Coordinates of C-alpha atoms in Angstrom, one line a residue:
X455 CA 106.5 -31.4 -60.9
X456 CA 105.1 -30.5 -63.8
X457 CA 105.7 -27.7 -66.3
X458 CA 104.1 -24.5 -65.9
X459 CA 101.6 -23.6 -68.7
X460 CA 101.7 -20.0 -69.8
X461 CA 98.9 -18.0 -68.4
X462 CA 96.7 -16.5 -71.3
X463 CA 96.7 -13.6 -70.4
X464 CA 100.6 -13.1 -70.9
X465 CA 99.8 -12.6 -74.6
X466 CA 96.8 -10.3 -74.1
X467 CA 99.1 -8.2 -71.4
X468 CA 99.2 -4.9 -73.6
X469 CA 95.5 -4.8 -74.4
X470 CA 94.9 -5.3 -70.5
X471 CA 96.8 -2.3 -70.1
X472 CA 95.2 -0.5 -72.4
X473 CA 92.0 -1.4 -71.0
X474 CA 93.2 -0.5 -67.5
X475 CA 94.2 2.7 -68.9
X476 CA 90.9 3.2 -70.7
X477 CA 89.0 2.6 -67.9
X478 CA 91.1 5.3 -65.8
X479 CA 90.5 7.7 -68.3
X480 CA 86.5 7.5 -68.1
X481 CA 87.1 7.7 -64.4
X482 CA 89.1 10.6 -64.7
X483 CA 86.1 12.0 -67.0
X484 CA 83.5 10.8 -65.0
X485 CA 85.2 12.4 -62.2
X486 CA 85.2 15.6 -64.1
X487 CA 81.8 15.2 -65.1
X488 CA 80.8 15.4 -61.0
X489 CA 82.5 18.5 -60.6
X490 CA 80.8 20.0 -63.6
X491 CA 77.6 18.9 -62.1
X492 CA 78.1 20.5 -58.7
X493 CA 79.0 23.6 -60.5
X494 CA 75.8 23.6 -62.1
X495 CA 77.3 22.5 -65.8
X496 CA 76.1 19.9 -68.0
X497 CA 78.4 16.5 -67.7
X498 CA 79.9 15.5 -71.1
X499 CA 79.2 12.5 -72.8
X500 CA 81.3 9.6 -73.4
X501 CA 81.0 7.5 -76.0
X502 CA 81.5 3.6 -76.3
X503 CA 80.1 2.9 -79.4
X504 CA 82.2 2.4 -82.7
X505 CA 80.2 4.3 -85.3
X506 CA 82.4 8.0 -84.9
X507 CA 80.9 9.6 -88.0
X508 CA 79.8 12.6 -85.5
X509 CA 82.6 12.8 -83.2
X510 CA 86.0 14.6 -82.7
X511 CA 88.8 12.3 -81.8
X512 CA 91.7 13.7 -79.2
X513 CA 94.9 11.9 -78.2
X514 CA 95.5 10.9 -74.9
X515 CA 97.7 13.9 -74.4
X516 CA 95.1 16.4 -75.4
X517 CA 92.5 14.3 -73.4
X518 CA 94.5 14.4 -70.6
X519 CA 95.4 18.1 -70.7
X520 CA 91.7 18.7 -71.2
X521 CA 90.7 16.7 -68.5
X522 CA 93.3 18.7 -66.1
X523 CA 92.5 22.1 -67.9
X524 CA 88.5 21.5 -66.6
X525 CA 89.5 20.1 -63.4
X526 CA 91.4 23.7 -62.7
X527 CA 89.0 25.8 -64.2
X528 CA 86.2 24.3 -62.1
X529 CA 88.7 24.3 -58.9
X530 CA 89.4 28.3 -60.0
X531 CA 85.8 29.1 -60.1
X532 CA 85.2 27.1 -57.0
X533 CA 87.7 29.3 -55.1
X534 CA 86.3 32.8 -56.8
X535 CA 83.2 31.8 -55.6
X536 CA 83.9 31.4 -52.3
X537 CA 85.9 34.4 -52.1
X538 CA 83.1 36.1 -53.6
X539 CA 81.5 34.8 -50.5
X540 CA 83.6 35.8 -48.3
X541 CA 83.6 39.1 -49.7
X542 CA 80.5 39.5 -49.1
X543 CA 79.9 38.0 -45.9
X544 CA 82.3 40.8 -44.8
X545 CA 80.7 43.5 -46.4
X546 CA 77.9 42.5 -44.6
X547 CA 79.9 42.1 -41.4
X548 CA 81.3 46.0 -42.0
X549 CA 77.9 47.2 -42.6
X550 CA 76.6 46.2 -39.6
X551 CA 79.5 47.2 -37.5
X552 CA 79.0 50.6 -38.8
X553 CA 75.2 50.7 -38.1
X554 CA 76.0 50.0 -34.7
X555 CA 78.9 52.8 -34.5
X556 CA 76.1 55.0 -36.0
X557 CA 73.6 54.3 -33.7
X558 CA 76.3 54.4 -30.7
X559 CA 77.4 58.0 -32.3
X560 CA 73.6 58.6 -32.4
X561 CA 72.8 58.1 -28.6
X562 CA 76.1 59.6 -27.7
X563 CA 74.4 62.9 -29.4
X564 CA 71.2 62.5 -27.7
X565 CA 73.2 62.3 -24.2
X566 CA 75.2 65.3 -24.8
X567 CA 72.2 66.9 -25.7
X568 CA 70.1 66.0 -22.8
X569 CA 73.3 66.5 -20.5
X570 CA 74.2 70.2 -22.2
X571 CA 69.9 70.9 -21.4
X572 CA 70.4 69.8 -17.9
X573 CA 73.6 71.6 -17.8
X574 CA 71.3 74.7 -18.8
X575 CA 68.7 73.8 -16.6
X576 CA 70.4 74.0 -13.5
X577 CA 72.6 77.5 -14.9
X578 CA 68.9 78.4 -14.9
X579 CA 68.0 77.5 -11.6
X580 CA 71.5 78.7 -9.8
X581 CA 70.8 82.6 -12.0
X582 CA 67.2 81.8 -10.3
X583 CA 68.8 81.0 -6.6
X584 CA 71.3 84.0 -6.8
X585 CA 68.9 86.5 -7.4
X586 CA 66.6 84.6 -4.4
X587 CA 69.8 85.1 -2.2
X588 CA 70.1 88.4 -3.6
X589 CA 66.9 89.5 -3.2
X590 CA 66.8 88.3 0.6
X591 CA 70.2 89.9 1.3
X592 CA 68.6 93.1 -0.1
X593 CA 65.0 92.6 2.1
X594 CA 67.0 91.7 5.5
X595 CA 69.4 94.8 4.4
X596 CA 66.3 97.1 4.1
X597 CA 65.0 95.6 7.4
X598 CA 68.3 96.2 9.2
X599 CA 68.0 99.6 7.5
X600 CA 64.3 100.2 8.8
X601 CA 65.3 98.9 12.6
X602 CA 68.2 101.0 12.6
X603 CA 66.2 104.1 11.5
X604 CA 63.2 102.8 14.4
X605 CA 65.8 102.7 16.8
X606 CA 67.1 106.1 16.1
X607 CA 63.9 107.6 16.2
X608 CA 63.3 106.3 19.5
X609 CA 66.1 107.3 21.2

């Protein structure tokens, strides 16, 4: 057998892992950068060009806290929103559970009104009965009265 030749990329082993790194990093931003987008936020740029004149420079601790401070923020405001939602989804819900209650407590009133003038109604119409009844008792009395005074005077 022969001797095994060193692979090349044994010596360039650190700059692979700094490229891997690198290229987990734009991930992580470009990751980022969709959740800004859904949110209705501008992406941010990265750059890959060597002239830096107009650029701010962070280490990859403040990139990295940066990246997780967005990713929260976005997450945070993802949740208020759909609280918010649900906030108001219920507030709707509650209004029109108490529209219906009204309108129940509304036809309720109208029943008890019509049932207290039918109530009324027939009060009337037993007062206007009695004083029939009355008034017959009274005519067949008078006639009993009359018969009883015809008999007399014929005998």
């Amino acid at each position: 057998m022969f001797p095994v030749a060193p692979k090349p990329q044994d010596s360039n082993q650190p700059s692979d892992r700094l490229m891997i790194e690198k290229q987990q990093e734009e991930a992580e931003w470009e990751s980022i950068n969709v959740l800004l987008m859904m949110h209705g936020l501008k992406p941010l740029s990265l750059v890959r060009r060597t002239d830096l004149k107009d650029l701010i420079i962070f280490d990859k601790q403040s990139s990295q806290r940066m990246r997780q401070n967005l990713k929260l923020l976005v997450e945070e405001t993802s949740r208020q929103q759909n609280m918010i939602q649900e906030l108001i989804e219920t507030n709707q819900q509650l209004r029109n559970e108490l529209q219906l209650e009204h309108s129940r407590a509304t036809n309720q009133e109208q029943r008890a009104n019509d049932l207290e003038q039918i109530m009324e109604s027939v009060k009337s119409k037993i007062g206007e009965l009695e004083d029939e009844s009355l008034n017959r008792a009274c005519q067949q009395q008078n006639k009993i009265k009359d018969l009883q005074k015809e008999q007399k005077t014929l005998q």
